[in-house]
Amino acid sequence: LAFAPDGATLFIGTEGGQLLVQTLRTVEVPKTVEVGERVESLAVTVRFPGAVTYRRGSHHSRRRPRLPQ
């Protein structure tokens, strides 16, 4: 579970390998990103508008998840 630095988005990792992305400014259903393996930890930092870097487990990933439009 992690919040975006601006507090407007909530990221939830699941044991089933999904990343749920909930924008807290709307009442829409969370967007789902298939990660493929259990999400054990999340850290979110905004590097520039529209780009999110996240950390899984003990290694750092620079891959950006593609969110459904």
Coordinates of N, CA and C in Angstrom, one line a residue:
L1 N 0.9 -1.2 0.0 CA 0.0 0.0 0.0 C 0.9 1.2 0.0
A2 N 0.7 2.1 -0.9 CA 1.5 3.4 -1.0 C 0.6 4.5 -1.6
F3 N 0.9 5.7 -1.2 CA 0.2 6.9 -1.7 C 1.2 7.6 -2.6
A4 N 0.7 8.2 -3.7 CA 1.5 9.1 -4.5 C 1.9 10.3 -3.6
P5 N 3.1 10.9 -4.0 CA 3.5 12.0 -3.2 C 2.5 13.2 -3.0
D6 N 1.6 13.4 -4.0 CA 0.6 14.4 -3.9 C -0.6 14.0 -3.1
G7 N -0.7 12.7 -2.7 CA -1.8 12.2 -1.9 C -3.0 11.9 -2.7
A8 N -3.0 12.1 -4.1 CA -4.2 11.9 -4.9 C -4.4 10.5 -5.4
T9 N -3.4 9.7 -5.3 CA -3.5 8.3 -5.9 C -3.0 7.3 -4.9
L10 N -3.8 6.2 -4.8 CA -3.4 5.1 -3.9 C -3.0 3.9 -4.7
F11 N -1.9 3.3 -4.4 CA -1.4 2.1 -5.1 C -1.5 0.9 -4.1
I12 N -2.1 -0.2 -4.6 CA -2.3 -1.3 -3.7 C -1.7 -2.6 -4.5
G13 N -0.7 -3.2 -3.9 CA -0.2 -4.4 -4.5 C -0.9 -5.7 -3.9
T14 N -1.1 -6.7 -4.7 CA -1.8 -7.9 -4.2 C -0.9 -9.1 -4.3
E15 N -1.3 -10.1 -3.5 CA -0.6 -11.4 -3.5 C -0.7 -12.1 -4.9
G16 N -1.8 -11.8 -5.6 CA -2.0 -12.4 -6.9 C -1.3 -11.8 -8.0
G17 N -0.4 -10.8 -7.8 CA 0.4 -10.2 -8.8 C -0.3 -9.0 -9.6
Q18 N -1.1 -8.3 -8.9 CA -1.8 -7.1 -9.5 C -1.4 -5.9 -8.7
L19 N -1.4 -4.8 -9.5 CA -1.2 -3.5 -8.9 C -2.5 -2.7 -9.1
L20 N -3.2 -2.3 -8.1 CA -4.4 -1.6 -8.2 C -4.1 -0.1 -8.0
V21 N -4.6 0.7 -8.9 CA -4.3 2.2 -8.9 C -5.6 2.9 -8.7
Q22 N -5.8 3.5 -7.6 CA -7.1 4.2 -7.3 C -6.8 5.7 -7.2
T23 N -7.4 6.5 -8.1 CA -7.4 7.9 -8.0 C -8.4 8.3 -7.0
L24 N -8.0 9.1 -6.0 CA -8.9 9.4 -4.9 C -9.7 10.7 -5.2
R25 N -9.5 11.3 -6.3 CA -10.3 12.5 -6.7 C -11.6 12.1 -7.4
T26 N -11.7 10.8 -7.8 CA -12.9 10.4 -8.5 C -13.5 9.1 -7.8
V27 N -14.6 8.7 -8.2 CA -15.2 7.5 -7.7 C -15.2 6.3 -8.7
E28 N -14.2 6.3 -9.5 CA -14.1 5.3 -10.6 C -13.6 4.0 -9.9
V29 N -13.8 2.9 -10.7 CA -13.2 1.6 -10.3 C -11.7 1.7 -10.4
P30 N -10.9 1.1 -9.5 CA -9.4 1.2 -9.6 C -8.9 0.6 -10.9
K31 N -7.9 1.2 -11.5 CA -7.2 0.6 -12.7 C -6.4 -0.5 -12.2
T32 N -6.2 -1.6 -13.0 CA -5.5 -2.8 -12.7 C -4.3 -2.9 -13.6
V33 N -3.1 -3.2 -13.0 CA -1.9 -3.5 -13.8 C -1.4 -4.8 -13.4
E34 N -1.2 -5.7 -14.4 CA -0.7 -7.1 -14.1 C 0.8 -7.0 -13.9
V35 N 1.3 -7.3 -12.7 CA 2.7 -7.3 -12.5 C 3.3 -8.7 -12.7
G36 N 2.5 -9.8 -12.4 CA 2.9 -11.1 -12.7 C 3.4 -11.9 -11.5
E37 N 3.8 -11.2 -10.5 CA 4.2 -12.0 -9.3 C 3.7 -11.2 -8.1
R38 N 3.7 -11.8 -6.9 CA 3.3 -11.2 -5.7 C 3.9 -9.9 -5.4
V39 N 3.2 -8.9 -5.1 CA 3.7 -7.6 -4.8 C 3.9 -7.5 -3.3
E40 N 5.2 -7.5 -2.8 CA 5.5 -7.5 -1.4 C 5.7 -6.1 -0.8
S41 N 6.1 -5.2 -1.6 CA 6.3 -3.8 -1.1 C 6.2 -2.8 -2.3
L42 N 5.9 -1.6 -2.0 CA 5.8 -0.5 -3.0 C 6.4 0.8 -2.4
A43 N 7.0 1.5 -3.3 CA 7.5 2.8 -3.0 C 7.3 3.7 -4.2
V44 N 6.6 4.8 -4.1 CA 6.3 5.6 -5.3 C 6.9 6.9 -5.2
T45 N 7.6 7.3 -6.2 CA 8.1 8.7 -6.3 C 7.8 9.2 -7.7
V46 N 7.5 10.5 -7.8 CA 7.2 11.1 -9.1 C 8.5 11.7 -9.6
R47 N 8.9 11.3 -10.8 CA 10.2 11.8 -11.4 C 9.9 12.9 -12.3
F48 N 8.9 12.9 -13.0 CA 8.4 14.0 -13.8 C 7.0 13.8 -14.2
P49 N 6.2 14.8 -14.6 CA 4.8 14.6 -14.8 C 4.5 13.4 -15.7
G50 N 3.6 12.5 -15.2 CA 3.2 11.3 -15.9 C 4.0 10.1 -15.8
A51 N 5.2 10.2 -15.1 CA 6.1 9.0 -15.0 C 6.2 8.6 -13.5
V52 N 6.0 7.3 -13.2 CA 6.1 6.8 -11.9 C 7.1 5.7 -11.8
T53 N 8.0 5.8 -10.9 CA 9.0 4.7 -10.6 C 8.5 3.9 -9.4
Y54 N 8.6 2.6 -9.4 CA 8.2 1.9 -8.3 C 9.3 0.8 -7.9
R55 N 9.2 0.4 -6.7 CA 10.2 -0.6 -6.2 C 9.4 -1.9 -5.8
R56 N 9.9 -3.0 -6.2 CA 9.3 -4.3 -5.9 C 10.3 -5.1 -5.1
G57 N 9.9 -5.7 -4.0 CA 10.8 -6.5 -3.2 C 12.1 -5.8 -2.8
S58 N 13.2 -6.4 -3.0 CA 14.5 -5.9 -2.6 C 15.3 -5.2 -3.7
H59 N 14.7 -5.2 -5.0 CA 15.4 -4.6 -6.1 C 14.6 -3.4 -6.6
H60 N 15.3 -2.5 -7.3 CA 14.6 -1.3 -7.8 C 14.3 -1.5 -9.3
S61 N 13.1 -1.2 -9.7 CA 12.8 -1.3 -11.1 C 12.5 0.0 -11.7
R62 N 13.1 0.3 -12.8 CA 12.8 1.6 -13.5 C 11.7 1.4 -14.6
R63 N 11.2 0.2 -14.7 CA 10.1 0.0 -15.6 C 8.9 0.7 -15.1
R64 N 8.2 1.4 -16.0 CA 7.0 2.1 -15.6 C 5.8 1.2 -15.9
P65 N 4.9 1.0 -15.0 CA 3.7 0.2 -15.3 C 2.8 1.0 -16.3
R66 N 2.3 0.3 -17.3 CA 1.4 0.9 -18.2 C 0.0 0.9 -17.7
L67 N -0.6 2.0 -17.4 CA -1.9 2.0 -16.8 C -3.0 2.1 -17.9
P68 N -4.1 1.3 -17.8 CA -5.1 1.4 -18.8 C -5.7 2.8 -18.9
Q69 N -6.0 3.2 -20.1 CA -6.5 4.6 -20.3 C -8.0 4.6 -20.0

